[in-house]
Coordinates of C-alpha atoms in Angstrom, one line a residue:
M184 CA -6.0 1.8 -8.3
N185 CA -4.9 1.5 -11.9
D186 CA -5.4 -2.1 -13.2
K187 CA -1.8 -2.2 -14.7
L188 CA -0.3 -0.9 -11.5
Y189 CA -2.3 -3.4 -9.5
A190 CA -1.1 -6.3 -11.7
L191 CA 2.5 -5.1 -11.5
K192 CA 2.3 -4.7 -7.7
N193 CA 0.9 -8.2 -7.2
A194 CA 3.2 -9.8 -9.7
F195 CA 6.1 -8.3 -7.8
I196 CA 4.8 -9.5 -4.5
Y197 CA 4.2 -13.0 -5.8
T198 CA 7.7 -13.1 -7.3
M199 CA 9.2 -12.0 -4.0
L200 CA 7.3 -14.8 -2.2
V201 CA 8.6 -17.4 -4.6
A202 CA 12.1 -16.0 -4.3
V203 CA 11.9 -16.4 -0.5
L204 CA 10.6 -19.9 -0.9
L205 CA 13.6 -20.7 -3.2
L206 CA 16.1 -19.6 -0.5
V207 CA 16.3 -23.1 1.1
P208 CA 16.7 -25.1 -2.1
T209 CA 19.1 -22.5 -3.4
Y210 CA 21.2 -22.8 -0.3
V211 CA 21.2 -26.6 -0.7
Y212 CA 22.1 -26.3 -4.4
V213 CA 25.0 -24.0 -3.6
A214 CA 26.3 -26.3 -0.9
Y215 CA 26.1 -29.3 -3.3
M216 CA 27.8 -27.4 -6.1
K217 CA 30.6 -26.3 -3.8
Y218 CA 31.1 -29.9 -2.7
V219 CA 31.2 -31.1 -6.3
Y220 CA 33.7 -28.3 -7.2
E221 CA 35.9 -29.3 -4.2
I222 CA 36.0 -32.9 -5.4
Q223 CA 36.8 -31.8 -9.0
Y224 CA 39.6 -29.6 -7.5
E225 CA 41.1 -32.7 -5.8
F226 CA 41.5 -34.3 -9.2
K227 CA 43.2 -31.1 -10.5
L228 CA 45.6 -31.2 -7.6
K229 CA 46.4 -34.9 -8.3
R230 CA 47.1 -34.0 -12.0
Q231 CA 49.4 -31.3 -10.9
S232 CA 51.2 -33.5 -8.5
H233 CA 51.8 -36.1 -11.3
L234 CA 53.4 -33.3 -13.4
I235 CA 55.7 -32.4 -10.5
L236 CA 56.6 -36.1 -9.8
R237 CA 57.4 -36.8 -13.4
S238 CA 59.6 -33.7 -13.6
M239 CA 61.6 -34.8 -10.6
E240 CA 61.8 -38.4 -12.0
E241 CA 63.2 -37.0 -15.2
F242 CA 65.9 -35.1 -13.4
D243 CA 69.3 -36.7 -13.5
V244 CA 71.3 -36.0 -10.3
K245 CA 74.5 -37.4 -11.9
E246 CA 74.6 -34.6 -14.5
K247 CA 74.9 -32.1 -11.5
Q248 CA 72.5 -29.7 -13.1
V249 CA 70.3 -27.3 -11.0
F250 CA 66.7 -28.7 -10.7
D251 CA 64.2 -26.2 -12.0
Y252 CA 61.2 -26.8 -9.7
P253 CA 57.9 -26.6 -11.6
R254 CA 55.8 -23.5 -11.0
F255 CA 52.2 -23.0 -11.8
R256 CA 50.0 -19.8 -12.0
S257 CA 47.0 -21.2 -10.1
F258 CA 48.7 -23.8 -7.8
Q259 CA 51.4 -23.9 -5.2
S260 CA 53.4 -26.8 -4.1
G261 CA 56.3 -27.8 -1.8
L262 CA 58.5 -30.6 -0.6
Y263 CA 58.6 -31.5 3.1
D264 CA 60.7 -33.8 5.3
E265 CA 59.4 -36.5 7.7
H266 CA 58.8 -33.8 10.4
F267 CA 56.8 -31.8 7.9
K268 CA 59.4 -29.1 7.7
P269 CA 59.7 -27.5 4.3
L270 CA 62.7 -28.5 2.2
F271 CA 61.4 -26.3 -0.6
S272 CA 58.0 -24.8 -0.7
L273 CA 56.0 -22.2 -2.7
I274 CA 53.1 -22.4 -0.2
E275 CA 53.1 -19.4 2.1
R276 CA 50.2 -20.2 4.4
P277 CA 50.5 -22.7 7.3
L278 CA 49.1 -26.1 6.8
E279 CA 46.9 -27.4 9.7
N280 CA 47.0 -31.0 8.6
Q281 CA 50.2 -33.1 8.4
K282 CA 48.9 -36.4 7.2
V283 CA 48.4 -37.9 3.8
G284 CA 45.1 -36.8 2.3
Y285 CA 43.0 -34.1 0.7
Y286 CA 42.0 -31.1 2.9
V287 CA 39.9 -27.9 2.5
D288 CA 40.7 -25.1 5.0
N289 CA 39.1 -21.6 4.8
G290 CA 38.8 -21.6 1.0
Y291 CA 42.2 -23.2 0.4
A292 CA 42.5 -26.8 -0.8
Y293 CA 45.7 -28.9 -0.6
L294 CA 46.7 -32.5 -1.3
I295 CA 49.4 -34.2 0.8
I296 CA 51.2 -37.1 -1.0
A297 CA 53.7 -39.5 0.6
L298 CA 56.9 -40.0 -1.4
P299 CA 59.2 -43.0 -1.5
E300 CA 62.0 -42.7 1.0
H301 CA 65.2 -41.0 -0.2
H302 CA 63.9 -40.9 -3.7
Y303 CA 62.9 -37.2 -4.4
F304 CA 65.6 -35.0 -2.8
D305 CA 65.2 -36.8 0.5
A306 CA 61.6 -35.4 0.7
T307 CA 58.9 -37.4 2.6
Y308 CA 55.9 -35.4 1.4
L309 CA 54.8 -33.5 -1.6
V310 CA 52.0 -30.9 -1.0
V311 CA 50.1 -29.3 -3.8
G312 CA 47.4 -26.6 -3.1
G313 CA 45.4 -23.8 -4.4
E314 CA 42.7 -21.2 -3.7
L315 CA 39.1 -22.4 -4.2
I316 CA 37.2 -19.8 -6.2
Y317 CA 33.4 -20.2 -6.0
T318 CA 32.7 -17.1 -8.2
R319 CA 31.4 -19.2 -11.1
I320 CA 29.0 -21.1 -8.9
Y321 CA 27.6 -17.9 -7.4
Q322 CA 27.3 -16.4 -10.9
D323 CA 25.4 -19.4 -12.2
V324 CA 23.1 -19.4 -9.1
V325 CA 22.4 -15.7 -9.6
M326 CA 21.6 -16.2 -13.3
I327 CA 19.3 -19.1 -12.5
L328 CA 17.5 -17.1 -9.8
L329 CA 17.1 -14.1 -12.1
S330 CA 15.8 -16.2 -14.9
I331 CA 13.3 -17.9 -12.6
A332 CA 12.2 -14.5 -11.2
V333 CA 11.8 -13.0 -14.6
L334 CA 9.8 -16.0 -15.8
I335 CA 7.6 -16.0 -12.7
F336 CA 7.1 -12.2 -13.0
V337 CA 6.1 -12.4 -16.7
L338 CA 3.8 -15.4 -16.1
S339 CA 2.2 -13.7 -13.1
L340 CA 1.5 -10.5 -15.1
F341 CA 0.1 -12.6 -17.9
F342 CA -2.2 -14.7 -15.7
L343 CA -3.2 -11.8 -13.4
D344 CA -4.2 -9.8 -16.5
R345 CA -6.2 -12.8 -17.8
F346 CA -7.9 -13.4 -14.5
A347 CA -8.7 -9.7 -14.1
L348 CA -10.4 -9.4 -17.4
P349 CA -13.9 -10.4 -16.2
F350 CA -13.6 -8.1 -13.2
Q351 CA -12.4 -5.3 -15.4
R352 CA -15.4 -5.7 -17.6
V353 CA -17.7 -5.7 -14.6
N354 CA -16.0 -2.6 -13.2
Q355 CA -16.3 -0.8 -16.6
R356 CA -20.0 -1.7 -16.7
L357 CA -20.4 -0.5 -13.1
D358 CA -18.6 2.8 -13.9
R359 CA -20.9 3.3 -16.9
F360 CA -23.9 2.5 -14.8
I361 CA -22.9 5.0 -12.1
K362 CA -22.1 7.7 -14.6
D363 CA -25.4 7.2 -16.4
S364 CA -27.2 7.1 -13.0
M365 CA -25.5 10.3 -11.9
H366 CA -26.6 12.0 -15.1
E367 CA -30.2 10.7 -14.6
I368 CA -30.3 11.8 -11.0
N369 CA -29.0 15.3 -11.7
T370 CA -31.7 16.2 -14.2
P371 CA -34.8 15.5 -12.0
L372 CA -32.9 17.0 -9.0
S373 CA -32.4 20.3 -10.9
I374 CA -36.1 20.3 -12.0
I375 CA -37.3 19.8 -8.4
N376 CA -35.1 22.6 -7.1
V377 CA -36.1 25.0 -9.9
N378 CA -39.8 24.3 -9.5
I379 CA -39.7 24.7 -5.7
D380 CA -38.0 28.1 -6.1
L381 CA -40.6 29.2 -8.7
Y382 CA -43.5 28.0 -6.4
N383 CA -42.0 29.8 -3.4
R384 CA -41.8 33.1 -5.3
A385 CA -45.4 33.0 -6.3
N386 CA -46.9 31.5 -3.1
P387 CA -46.5 31.7 0.7
Q388 CA -43.8 29.6 2.3
N389 CA -44.9 26.0 2.8
K390 CA -43.3 23.8 5.4
Y391 CA -43.7 20.7 3.2
L392 CA -41.9 22.3 0.3
R393 CA -39.2 23.4 2.8
R394 CA -38.6 19.8 3.7
I395 CA -38.5 18.8 0.1
K396 CA -36.0 21.5 -0.6
A397 CA -33.8 20.4 2.3
A398 CA -34.0 16.8 1.1
T399 CA -33.0 17.8 -2.4
K400 CA -30.0 19.7 -1.0
T401 CA -28.9 16.6 1.0
L402 CA -29.2 14.6 -2.2
A403 CA -27.3 17.3 -4.1
T404 CA -24.4 17.0 -1.6
L405 CA -24.3 13.2 -2.1
Y406 CA -24.4 13.7 -5.8
N407 CA -21.5 16.2 -5.7
D408 CA -19.4 13.8 -3.7
M409 CA -20.1 10.9 -6.1
D410 CA -19.4 13.2 -9.1
Y411 CA -16.1 14.4 -7.6
L412 CA -15.1 10.8 -6.8
I413 CA -15.6 9.8 -10.4
K414 CA -14.0 12.8 -12.0
N415 CA -11.2 13.8 -9.7
E416 CA -8.5 11.5 -11.2
R417 CA -9.2 12.7 -14.7
L418 CA -9.5 16.4 -14.1
S419 CA -7.0 19.1 -13.0
F420 CA -8.4 21.5 -10.4
E421 CA -7.0 25.0 -11.1
Y422 CA -6.5 27.4 -8.2
E423 CA -8.0 30.9 -8.1
E424 CA -8.4 33.7 -5.6
I425 CA -11.5 33.1 -3.4
D426 CA -13.1 35.3 -0.8
L427 CA -13.4 32.6 1.8
S428 CA -15.4 34.8 4.2
R429 CA -18.2 35.3 1.6
Y430 CA -17.9 31.7 0.2
L431 CA -18.3 30.1 3.6
Q432 CA -21.3 32.3 4.5
D433 CA -23.0 31.3 1.2
R434 CA -22.6 27.6 1.9
I435 CA -24.0 28.1 5.5
D436 CA -27.0 29.8 3.9
Y437 CA -27.4 26.9 1.5
F438 CA -27.5 24.4 4.4
Y439 CA -29.9 26.6 6.5
E440 CA -33.0 24.7 5.3
V441 CA -31.3 21.3 5.8
A442 CA -30.5 22.2 9.5
A443 CA -34.0 23.6 10.0
L444 CA -35.5 20.1 9.4
K445 CA -33.9 19.1 12.8
N446 CA -34.4 22.5 14.4
I447 CA -30.6 23.0 14.4
A448 CA -29.2 26.5 14.6
I449 CA -26.1 27.3 12.6
E450 CA -24.2 30.2 14.2
S451 CA -21.3 31.8 12.4
R452 CA -18.4 34.0 13.5
I453 CA -16.6 34.9 10.3
E454 CA -14.0 37.6 9.9
D455 CA -14.4 39.7 6.8
D456 CA -12.0 39.8 3.8
I457 CA -10.2 36.6 4.3
F458 CA -8.9 35.4 0.9
I459 CA -7.3 32.1 -0.1
R460 CA -5.9 30.7 -3.4
F461 CA -7.8 27.5 -3.9
N462 CA -10.1 25.5 -6.2
P463 CA -13.8 26.3 -5.7
T464 CA -15.0 22.8 -6.3
Q465 CA -12.6 21.3 -3.8
L466 CA -13.3 24.0 -1.3
Q467 CA -17.0 23.3 -1.6
R468 CA -16.4 19.6 -0.9
I469 CA -14.6 20.5 2.3
I470 CA -17.2 22.9 3.6
D471 CA -20.3 21.0 2.4
N472 CA -19.1 17.7 3.9
N473 CA -18.3 19.3 7.3
L474 CA -21.7 21.1 7.4
S475 CA -23.6 18.0 6.2
N476 CA -21.9 15.8 8.8
A477 CA -22.4 18.3 11.6
I478 CA -26.1 18.4 10.8
K479 CA -26.4 14.7 10.4
Y480 CA -24.7 13.8 13.7
S481 CA -26.1 16.6 15.8
H482 CA -29.1 16.1 18.1
E483 CA -32.4 17.8 17.3
E484 CA -32.6 21.4 18.4
G485 CA -28.9 21.5 18.7
K486 CA -26.4 24.1 17.6
I487 CA -23.5 24.2 15.1
E488 CA -20.9 26.9 15.3
V489 CA -18.8 27.9 12.3
I490 CA -15.7 30.1 12.9
L491 CA -13.3 31.7 10.4
E492 CA -10.5 33.8 11.9
R493 CA -7.0 34.9 11.3
T494 CA -4.2 33.6 13.6
E495 CA -0.8 35.2 13.0
E496 CA 0.0 34.5 9.3
K497 CA -2.6 31.8 8.9
C498 CA -6.4 31.4 9.0
V499 CA -8.4 28.7 10.7
M500 CA -11.9 27.5 9.6
S501 CA -13.7 25.5 12.3
F502 CA -16.9 23.5 12.4
Q503 CA -18.2 22.7 15.9
D504 CA -21.2 20.6 16.9
N505 CA -22.6 19.3 20.1
G506 CA -23.8 16.0 18.6
V507 CA -22.8 12.3 19.1
G508 CA -19.1 12.8 18.8
I509 CA -16.6 10.3 17.2
D510 CA -15.8 6.9 18.6
N511 CA -12.9 6.1 16.3
V512 CA -11.2 9.2 14.9
E513 CA -8.5 7.2 13.0
R514 CA -11.0 5.4 10.9
I515 CA -13.4 8.2 9.9
F516 CA -11.4 9.1 6.8
E517 CA -11.5 5.5 5.4
R518 CA -13.6 5.2 2.3
Y519 CA -17.1 3.7 3.0
Y520 CA -16.5 3.7 6.7
R521 CA -19.5 5.0 8.7
E522 CA -19.6 5.4 12.5
N523 CA -23.4 5.0 12.5
S524 CA -25.1 3.3 9.6
D525 CA -28.5 4.6 10.9
K526 CA -27.5 8.1 9.9
G527 CA -27.3 7.2 6.2
G528 CA -24.7 8.3 3.7
F529 CA -22.0 6.3 1.8
G530 CA -19.0 7.0 3.9
I531 CA -17.1 8.9 1.2
G532 CA -17.4 12.5 2.2
L533 CA -14.5 12.7 4.7
N534 CA -12.4 10.4 2.5
I535 CA -12.7 13.0 -0.2
V536 CA -11.9 15.8 2.2
K537 CA -8.8 14.0 3.4
S538 CA -7.5 13.5 -0.1
I539 CA -8.0 17.2 -0.9
I540 CA -6.3 18.6 2.2
D541 CA -3.4 16.2 2.0
K542 CA -2.5 17.3 -1.5
A543 CA -2.9 21.0 -0.5
A544 CA -1.0 20.6 2.8
I545 CA -3.9 21.9 4.8
V546 CA -3.6 21.0 8.5
L547 CA -6.6 19.4 10.1
H548 CA -7.1 19.2 13.9
I549 CA -10.0 17.1 15.3
D550 CA -11.2 17.6 18.9
S551 CA -14.0 15.1 19.7
V552 CA -15.5 13.7 22.8
Y553 CA -17.8 10.7 22.2
G554 CA -21.3 11.6 23.2
K555 CA -20.6 15.4 23.5
G556 CA -19.6 16.6 20.0
S557 CA -16.8 17.3 17.7
T558 CA -14.7 20.2 16.3
F559 CA -13.0 20.1 12.9
S560 CA -10.4 22.9 12.5
Y561 CA -8.7 23.5 9.1
T562 CA -5.6 25.7 9.0
F563 CA -4.7 27.4 5.8
S564 CA -1.1 28.7 5.5
P565 CA 0.6 30.6 2.7
P566 CA 0.7 30.3 -0.2
I567 CA -2.9 29.1 0.0
F568 CA -3.8 31.8 2.6
I569 CA -3.3 35.2 1.0
L570 CA -1.7 37.6 3.5

């Protein structure tokens, strides 16, 4: 995985965890701020009630003028008699409480004040109320949480990047070591193969050289897997028209000597003139890994059957062996997973195959019975399969 993407992913996860941990203190903070706001609102209602009382006190009944009752944009008020019936009220909602005091009911706050008897238009109570609006509190909380989240995210990125530096350097050195090693392995491997071929042309067949040749082909398969694993993210694999029938037979011939080491027979049933549009390097990785695994996990003097045939508007390529079978089919495509460590290998071949067929939308069906053998069937559909 890309280092930057890894840092971003983990910084995001860490930020989310911190955000979850902040839920409880945030809830407590919001509840506390709402409580403070409600107390502050009580003082606002008292201030408004004083304005109304002063307005009524300044009104002179003897002048027989009409009293202009004070009205406010954010507050409502009203005068009530001793039975709490409105004499004049701008409050439209019913009031649950009918005793002197300050109340909050479903987001509405109101203050009930007792008036002197027969002093203010024969009213017994003055009620002043208004809607409680918590929007500012929620906005402040959101801004605080966003600021904390951004700060934590930035700090997480910074520290993850710093902590990862030593590992990045180690990985870079390891990558260079693997690349250099691959180059160093390829050269002597090629020399061995060339010299064996030259020797066989000038001399009778030698069983010891056949074994060496088979071993070098096994090494070459591992080398090609490692090389593909290193380069596949940096290279683009162009598709071209391939005669799959001939290509498959060529790869079977290539593995003939490897199978012969265990006296395994590779039988093929290949229809002619089956063409696909695919990348040769990726196709080789699919075929080579299936043949290599079939040989590796087959019993001595066993048999491997390779089939290529058309089925309606598709073609199917199958590899069948009568070997040890697969115990855990779901895990065999995991990188570095090996069902049997005694058989060798690095556990990367089928992982490479899976990555290739997933991108190309090639359907794989596995039929395996543990202890009896396995069949890997690959279905190529248009546009990969050329009708």
